[in-house]
Amino acid sequence: MSEQMPAIAIIGAQWGDEGKGKATDLLGNRVDYVVKFNGGNNAGHTVVIGDQKYALHLLPSGILTPGCTPVIGNGVVVDLAVLFEEIDGLEARGVDTSLLKVSANAHVIADYNRSLDKVTERFLGSRRIGTTGRGIGPTYADKMNRVGIPIQDIFDEKILTQKVEGVLELKNQILTKIYNRRSATVEQTVEELLAFAERLHPMVCDTGLLLNQALDRGETVLLEAGQATLLDVDHGTYPFVTSSSATAGGACTGSGIPPMRMDQVIGIVKAYTTRVGEGPFPTELSDDFGEHLRKVGAEYGTTTGRPRRCGWYDSVIARYAARVNGVTDFVLTKLDVLTGLEKVPVCVAYDVNGVRHDEMPVNQSDFHHAVPIYEDFPGWWEDISAAKTFEDLPKNAKDYVLAVEKMSGARISAIGVGPDRDATIVVHELI
């Protein structure tokens, strides 16, 4: 037997959109399997290859690497219509998707989940969470309530019908009596799901077994998180979070790979901070600087197109993410966006009602009232997009990276200096 390989997790260390696709790309041809282990089509990766731009929502970004097996793990919730739409879109552009594997235990998003997501969010009004309305949360709630529909049920019409009947007894009461909406019919729901069965069947397998056997053979498995640490349902800024585990721990439960087999966790941080949706955000800028970061960094959602909220780098959050995930390496993305600023502030701690916090406050209301304590670093004007090594960076850019590294709780192993696929400085090899 060849030497056992460790599994590697890539996680977002802020509120998402940090550029995880870029890090996955960096490992690209040295990875045999790329696994999506959480979330659904509520988040997107944008991958730029040459002059081609690919927006992926449900598929793992490894789908773009020839010879790499993309896997949708058991921790994912799957909108089957979106899955096939995305596959067809890639196939039409000449991308081979034939290696895709899907866990039999991943849950499917049914029409009633989407309806409930949209109407509940509207009903919450000013207390809304800022969900994407794609049925993700309600599907995870069904899974926890043990009334969800795993993919394997689609291949047994009798079981599927029974389950849909059971779940709709309650859902239809909620839809009609509370929200004054049309009820969903069992026939229509079953028919909609069964329509995908034949095409889906060859892709479905025991993905946990597949991945563990791959590790036994000495192959490299990359676990790629959707969303990010501060959107994790357990460790994020609850309730303004996603409904799944987006941390390194979630990589194990969402894929069936045990913790002992994962010895590298790559955390992705942007050289500043962004957030989409509602919820507290201490370093948020509502001034010209915020607008500058949004414009220069093209900060608009891959999936929704909505403008992202922007703020300075927050080292408190980075330290928290390093701790919760056991980050071994950080990839710092979008350093080029900071070029041309007179000075670049970094949040080093919070002031909460006159008390300094160097770590995340215990409760959400303190975090909500946290005022950032900044340290300013001198900016740089030189174009860094062609830099190939750390030494190529201007002194002030190097100083900024080293300062951020010291505050963030793990080494910075790669630095993104431009939007292109290869505009990345590798400081330490990631594999």
Coordinates of C-alpha atoms in Angstrom, one line a residue:
M1 CA 0.0 0.0 0.0
S2 CA 1.3 3.4 -0.9
E3 CA 1.8 6.0 1.8
Q4 CA -1.5 7.4 3.2
M5 CA -2.1 10.9 2.1
P6 CA -3.7 13.5 4.4
A7 CA -6.9 15.3 3.4
I8 CA -6.6 19.0 3.0
A9 CA -9.4 21.4 3.9
I10 CA -9.9 24.9 2.4
I11 CA -12.1 27.2 4.4
G12 CA -13.2 30.8 4.3
A13 CA -11.8 32.7 7.3
Q14 CA -14.2 35.7 7.2
W15 CA -17.8 36.0 5.9
G16 CA -17.2 34.3 2.6
D17 CA -16.2 35.5 -0.9
E18 CA -12.6 35.4 0.1
G19 CA -11.5 33.7 -3.1
K20 CA -11.5 30.0 -2.2
G21 CA -11.7 29.1 -5.8
K22 CA -8.3 30.7 -6.4
A23 CA -6.7 28.6 -3.6
T24 CA -8.3 25.4 -5.0
D25 CA -6.8 26.4 -8.3
L26 CA -3.4 26.8 -6.8
L27 CA -3.4 23.2 -5.8
G28 CA -5.2 22.3 -9.0
N29 CA -3.4 19.5 -10.9
R30 CA -1.9 18.0 -7.7
V31 CA -5.3 17.2 -6.3
D32 CA -7.2 13.9 -7.2
Y33 CA -10.5 14.7 -5.6
V34 CA -12.2 18.0 -4.7
V35 CA -15.2 17.7 -2.3
K36 CA -17.9 20.2 -1.6
F37 CA -19.0 19.2 1.9
N38 CA -21.6 21.9 3.0
G39 CA -24.1 24.4 1.7
G40 CA -26.0 24.3 -1.5
N41 CA -26.4 26.7 -4.5
N42 CA -26.4 29.7 -2.1
A43 CA -22.8 30.6 -2.7
G44 CA -20.7 30.9 -5.7
H45 CA -17.0 30.6 -6.7
T46 CA -15.8 32.5 -9.7
V47 CA -12.9 30.9 -11.5
V48 CA -11.1 32.8 -14.2
I49 CA -9.1 30.6 -16.7
G50 CA -7.5 32.6 -19.5
D51 CA -10.2 34.8 -20.9
Q52 CA -12.9 32.5 -19.7
K53 CA -14.9 33.2 -16.5
Y54 CA -16.8 30.4 -14.8
A55 CA -19.3 31.0 -12.1
L56 CA -20.0 27.8 -10.1
H57 CA -22.7 27.6 -7.5
L58 CA -23.2 24.0 -6.6
L59 CA -20.4 22.1 -8.3
P60 CA -17.0 21.9 -6.6
S61 CA -14.4 24.1 -8.4
G62 CA -12.3 20.9 -9.1
I63 CA -14.8 20.3 -12.0
L64 CA -12.6 22.6 -14.1
T65 CA -9.4 20.6 -13.5
P66 CA -9.1 17.7 -16.0
G67 CA -8.6 14.3 -14.4
C68 CA -9.8 15.6 -11.0
T69 CA -12.9 13.9 -9.5
P70 CA -15.4 16.4 -8.2
V71 CA -17.5 15.1 -5.3
I72 CA -20.7 16.5 -3.8
G73 CA -20.6 15.2 -0.2
N74 CA -23.3 14.1 2.2
G75 CA -23.3 17.5 4.0
V76 CA -24.6 19.3 0.9
V77 CA -28.2 20.1 0.0
V78 CA -28.8 19.8 -3.7
D79 CA -31.2 21.6 -6.0
L80 CA -31.3 19.0 -8.8
A81 CA -32.6 21.5 -11.4
V82 CA -29.6 23.8 -10.6
L83 CA -27.2 20.8 -10.6
F84 CA -28.1 19.8 -14.2
E85 CA -28.4 23.4 -15.4
E86 CA -24.8 23.9 -14.2
I87 CA -23.6 20.6 -15.7
D88 CA -25.2 21.5 -19.1
G89 CA -23.7 25.0 -19.0
L90 CA -20.2 23.6 -18.5
E91 CA -20.6 20.8 -21.0
A92 CA -21.8 23.4 -23.6
R93 CA -18.4 25.2 -23.0
G94 CA -16.4 22.0 -23.5
V95 CA -15.8 21.1 -19.9
D96 CA -16.0 17.4 -19.1
T97 CA -18.2 16.7 -16.1
S98 CA -18.4 12.9 -16.5
L99 CA -16.3 12.2 -13.3
L100 CA -18.8 13.9 -10.9
K101 CA -19.9 11.9 -7.9
V102 CA -22.8 12.7 -5.6
S103 CA -23.4 11.3 -2.1
A104 CA -26.5 9.1 -1.7
N105 CA -26.9 10.8 1.7
A106 CA -26.9 14.4 0.5
H107 CA -30.4 15.9 0.8
V108 CA -32.5 17.4 -2.0
I109 CA -34.2 20.8 -2.0
A110 CA -37.8 20.3 -2.8
D111 CA -40.2 23.0 -4.2
Y112 CA -41.9 23.5 -0.9
N113 CA -38.5 24.3 0.7
R114 CA -38.0 27.1 -1.8
S115 CA -41.5 28.5 -1.2
L116 CA -41.1 28.5 2.5
D117 CA -37.7 30.2 2.4
K118 CA -39.0 33.1 0.4
V119 CA -42.2 33.7 2.3
T120 CA -40.6 33.3 5.8
E121 CA -37.9 35.8 4.9
R122 CA -40.5 38.3 3.7
F123 CA -42.5 37.7 6.8
L124 CA -39.5 38.5 9.1
G125 CA -39.3 42.0 7.6
S126 CA -36.6 44.1 9.4
R127 CA -35.5 41.0 11.3
R128 CA -34.7 39.1 8.2
I129 CA -31.5 37.1 8.0
G130 CA -30.6 38.0 4.4
T131 CA -30.9 34.5 2.9
T132 CA -30.7 33.9 -0.8
G133 CA -34.2 32.4 -0.9
R134 CA -33.1 29.2 -2.5
G135 CA -34.6 26.8 0.1
I136 CA -31.2 25.9 1.7
G137 CA -32.2 26.7 5.3
P138 CA -35.6 24.9 5.3
T139 CA -33.9 21.8 3.7
Y140 CA -31.3 21.7 6.5
A141 CA -34.1 22.2 9.0
D142 CA -36.0 19.2 7.5
K143 CA -32.9 17.1 7.7
M144 CA -32.5 17.9 11.4
N145 CA -36.2 17.4 12.0
R146 CA -35.8 14.0 10.3
V147 CA -38.3 14.7 7.5
G148 CA -35.7 15.5 4.8
I149 CA -35.3 13.6 1.5
P150 CA -31.9 12.1 0.9
I151 CA -30.9 11.6 -2.8
Q152 CA -31.2 7.8 -2.4
D153 CA -34.9 8.1 -1.9
I154 CA -35.4 9.4 -5.4
F155 CA -34.6 5.9 -6.7
D156 CA -37.5 4.4 -4.8
E157 CA -40.8 5.9 -5.9
K158 CA -42.8 4.3 -3.1
I159 CA -40.6 5.6 -0.3
L160 CA -40.3 9.0 -2.0
T161 CA -44.1 9.3 -2.2
Q162 CA -44.5 8.3 1.4
K163 CA -42.0 10.8 2.6
V164 CA -43.4 13.6 0.6
E165 CA -46.9 12.9 1.8
G166 CA -45.7 12.9 5.4
V167 CA -43.8 16.2 5.1
L168 CA -46.5 18.0 3.2
E169 CA -49.1 17.3 5.8
L170 CA -47.4 19.9 8.0
K171 CA -45.8 22.2 5.3
N172 CA -49.1 22.7 3.6
Q173 CA -50.8 23.8 6.8
I174 CA -48.0 26.4 7.2
L175 CA -48.1 27.6 3.6
T176 CA -51.9 27.9 3.5
K177 CA -52.9 28.9 7.0
I178 CA -50.0 31.0 8.2
Y179 CA -48.8 32.5 4.9
N180 CA -51.9 32.4 2.8
R181 CA -50.0 30.6 0.0
R182 CA -51.0 27.8 -2.3
S183 CA -50.4 24.3 -1.0
A184 CA -47.9 22.0 -2.7
T185 CA -49.2 18.7 -4.2
V186 CA -47.6 15.4 -3.5
E187 CA -47.9 14.3 -7.1
Q188 CA -46.2 17.4 -8.5
T189 CA -43.4 17.3 -5.9
V190 CA -42.7 13.6 -6.5
E191 CA -42.9 14.0 -10.3
E192 CA -40.4 17.0 -10.2
L193 CA -37.9 14.9 -8.2
L194 CA -38.4 11.7 -10.2
A195 CA -37.7 13.5 -13.4
F196 CA -34.0 13.6 -12.5
A197 CA -33.6 10.0 -11.2
E198 CA -32.4 8.4 -14.4
R199 CA -29.8 11.0 -15.2
L200 CA -28.6 11.2 -11.6
H201 CA -28.3 7.5 -10.9
P202 CA -24.9 6.8 -12.4
M203 CA -23.3 9.7 -10.4
V204 CA -24.6 8.5 -7.0
C205 CA -22.4 6.4 -4.7
D206 CA -21.1 6.1 -1.1
T207 CA -18.8 9.1 -1.3
G208 CA -17.4 8.5 2.2
L209 CA -16.1 5.1 1.1
L210 CA -14.8 6.5 -2.2
L211 CA -12.8 9.2 -0.5
N212 CA -11.3 7.1 2.3
Q213 CA -10.2 4.5 -0.3
A214 CA -8.6 7.3 -2.3
L215 CA -6.7 8.4 0.8
D216 CA -5.6 4.8 1.4
R217 CA -4.2 4.7 -2.1
G218 CA -2.1 7.8 -1.4
E219 CA -4.3 10.2 -3.5
T220 CA -4.9 13.8 -2.5
V221 CA -8.4 14.8 -1.4
L222 CA -9.3 18.5 -1.1
L223 CA -12.3 19.5 1.0
E224 CA -13.7 22.8 -0.1
A225 CA -16.0 24.8 2.1
G226 CA -19.0 26.8 0.9
Q227 CA -19.5 30.1 2.8
A228 CA -17.1 30.7 5.7
T229 CA -16.2 30.5 9.4
L230 CA -18.3 33.5 10.5
L231 CA -21.3 32.1 8.7
D232 CA -20.9 28.7 10.3
V233 CA -24.2 27.7 12.1
D234 CA -22.2 26.9 15.3
H235 CA -19.3 29.2 15.2
G236 CA -20.6 32.1 13.2
T237 CA -22.4 35.4 14.0
Y238 CA -25.6 33.6 14.8
P239 CA -28.4 34.0 13.7
F240 CA -26.9 35.8 10.7
V241 CA -25.3 32.6 9.5
T242 CA -25.8 29.9 7.0
S243 CA -27.5 26.6 7.9
S244 CA -24.5 24.3 7.6
S245 CA -21.1 23.8 9.1
A246 CA -18.6 25.8 7.1
T247 CA -15.6 25.1 9.3
A248 CA -12.9 22.4 9.3
G249 CA -15.1 20.3 11.6
G250 CA -17.8 20.5 9.0
A251 CA -15.4 19.1 6.5
C252 CA -15.3 15.8 8.4
T253 CA -19.0 15.5 9.1
G254 CA -19.9 16.7 5.6
S255 CA -17.7 14.2 3.8
G256 CA -17.3 11.1 5.9
I257 CA -13.5 11.6 6.3
P258 CA -12.4 11.3 9.9
P259 CA -10.5 14.2 11.7
M260 CA -7.3 12.2 12.1
R261 CA -6.9 12.1 8.3
M262 CA -6.9 15.8 7.9
D263 CA -3.6 17.4 8.7
Q264 CA -3.8 20.7 6.7
V265 CA -6.3 23.4 6.9
I266 CA -5.9 26.3 4.5
G267 CA -7.7 29.5 5.6
I268 CA -8.6 32.1 2.9
V269 CA -8.6 35.7 4.0
K270 CA -9.0 38.8 1.9
A271 CA -6.6 41.7 2.5
Y272 CA -9.7 43.6 3.7
T273 CA -13.1 42.3 4.8
T274 CA -16.4 41.9 3.1
R275 CA -19.8 40.6 4.1
V276 CA -23.1 39.9 2.2
G277 CA -26.5 39.8 3.9
E278 CA -27.5 41.2 7.3
G279 CA -25.6 41.0 10.6
P280 CA -22.9 42.8 12.6
F281 CA -19.7 43.8 10.9
P282 CA -17.3 45.9 13.1
T283 CA -14.9 47.2 10.4
E284 CA -17.6 48.1 7.9
L285 CA -17.0 51.3 6.0
S286 CA -20.0 53.4 4.8
D287 CA -17.7 56.1 3.4
D288 CA -15.7 56.6 0.2
F289 CA -13.1 54.0 1.3
G290 CA -15.8 51.4 1.4
E291 CA -17.0 52.4 -2.0
H292 CA -13.4 52.3 -3.3
L293 CA -12.9 48.8 -2.0
R294 CA -16.2 47.7 -3.6
K295 CA -15.4 49.2 -6.9
V296 CA -11.7 48.2 -7.2
G297 CA -12.3 44.8 -5.8
A298 CA -15.5 44.2 -7.9
E299 CA -17.3 43.2 -4.7
Y300 CA -20.6 41.9 -6.1
G301 CA -22.0 38.5 -5.3
T302 CA -21.3 35.6 -7.7
T303 CA -24.7 34.1 -7.0
T304 CA -26.9 37.1 -6.4
G305 CA -25.0 40.0 -7.9
R306 CA -25.8 42.0 -4.7
P307 CA -23.2 44.6 -3.6
R308 CA -21.0 43.3 -0.7
R309 CA -20.5 45.4 2.4
C310 CA -16.8 46.3 2.7
G311 CA -14.4 47.1 5.5
W312 CA -10.8 47.0 6.6
Y313 CA -8.9 43.8 7.6
D314 CA -10.0 42.4 10.9
S315 CA -7.3 40.5 12.7
V316 CA -9.6 39.5 15.6
I317 CA -11.7 37.6 13.2
A318 CA -8.6 36.0 11.5
R319 CA -7.3 34.8 14.9
Y320 CA -10.7 33.4 15.7
A321 CA -10.9 31.5 12.4
A322 CA -7.3 30.2 12.9
R323 CA -8.3 28.9 16.3
V324 CA -11.7 27.4 15.4
N325 CA -10.4 25.6 12.2
G326 CA -6.8 24.9 13.3
V327 CA -5.6 26.8 10.3
T328 CA -2.1 25.7 9.2
D329 CA -1.7 28.1 6.3
F330 CA -3.4 31.4 5.3
V331 CA -3.9 32.5 1.7
L332 CA -4.2 36.3 1.6
T333 CA -6.2 37.3 -1.5
K334 CA -6.8 40.6 -3.3
L335 CA -3.8 42.5 -1.9
D336 CA -3.7 44.4 -5.2
V337 CA -7.1 46.1 -4.3
L338 CA -5.3 48.1 -1.5
T339 CA -2.7 49.6 -4.0
G340 CA -2.9 53.4 -4.2
L341 CA -4.2 54.0 -0.7
E342 CA -2.3 56.6 1.4
K343 CA -2.6 54.4 4.6
V344 CA -4.1 51.0 5.2
P345 CA -5.8 50.5 8.6
V346 CA -6.0 47.1 10.3
C347 CA -8.3 46.3 13.1
V348 CA -6.2 44.8 16.0
A349 CA -8.8 44.7 18.7
Y350 CA -12.3 45.9 19.7
D351 CA -13.5 48.4 22.1
V352 CA -16.8 47.3 23.7
N353 CA -18.2 49.9 26.0
G354 CA -14.8 51.0 27.1
V355 CA -13.3 47.5 27.5
R356 CA -10.6 46.3 25.1
H357 CA -11.2 42.8 23.5
D358 CA -8.3 41.1 21.8
E359 CA -10.4 38.1 21.0
M360 CA -14.0 37.7 19.8
P361 CA -16.5 38.8 22.4
V362 CA -18.5 36.0 24.0
N363 CA -21.9 37.3 23.1
Q364 CA -23.4 38.6 19.9
S365 CA -24.7 41.9 21.4
D366 CA -21.1 42.8 22.5
F367 CA -19.9 41.9 19.0
H368 CA -22.7 44.1 17.6
H369 CA -21.5 47.1 19.6
A370 CA -17.8 46.4 19.0
V371 CA -15.8 49.5 17.8
P372 CA -12.6 48.6 15.9
I373 CA -9.3 49.7 17.4
Y374 CA -7.1 50.4 14.3
E375 CA -3.4 50.4 13.6
D376 CA -2.5 52.3 10.4
F377 CA 0.1 51.0 8.0
P378 CA 1.6 53.2 5.2
G379 CA 0.2 52.3 1.7
W380 CA 1.9 51.7 -1.6
W381 CA 1.4 53.0 -5.1
E382 CA 3.3 50.5 -7.2
D383 CA 1.4 48.1 -9.4
I384 CA 1.9 44.6 -7.8
S385 CA -0.1 42.5 -10.2
A386 CA 3.1 41.2 -12.0
A387 CA 4.9 40.3 -8.7
K388 CA 6.1 36.7 -8.7
T389 CA 7.9 36.5 -5.4
F390 CA 7.5 38.1 -2.0
E391 CA 10.7 40.1 -2.7
D392 CA 9.0 41.6 -5.8
L393 CA 6.5 43.5 -3.6
P394 CA 7.1 47.1 -2.6
K395 CA 8.4 47.5 1.0
N396 CA 5.1 48.9 2.4
A397 CA 3.2 46.0 0.9
K398 CA 5.6 43.5 2.4
D399 CA 5.4 45.2 5.8
Y400 CA 1.6 45.1 5.6
V401 CA 1.6 41.3 4.9
L402 CA 4.1 40.6 7.6
A403 CA 2.1 42.6 10.2
V404 CA -1.1 40.9 9.2
E405 CA 0.5 37.5 9.4
K406 CA 1.8 38.2 12.9
M407 CA -1.6 39.2 14.1
S408 CA -3.6 36.4 12.4
G409 CA -2.4 33.2 14.1
A410 CA -1.0 31.3 11.2
R411 CA 1.6 31.8 8.5
I412 CA 0.6 33.4 5.2
S413 CA 1.6 30.9 2.5
A414 CA 0.3 32.5 -0.6
I415 CA -0.7 36.0 -1.7
G416 CA -3.1 37.0 -4.4
V417 CA -1.9 40.0 -6.3
G418 CA -4.5 40.1 -9.2
P419 CA -7.6 38.5 -10.6
D420 CA -5.8 36.2 -13.1
R421 CA -5.5 32.5 -12.3
D422 CA -1.7 32.7 -11.9
A423 CA -1.5 36.1 -10.3
T424 CA -0.5 34.5 -7.0
I425 CA 2.8 34.7 -5.0
V426 CA 3.6 31.4 -3.4
V427 CA 5.6 32.0 -0.2
H428 CA 5.4 28.3 1.1
E429 CA 4.3 25.4 -1.1
L430 CA 0.8 24.3 0.0
I431 CA 1.2 20.6 -0.8

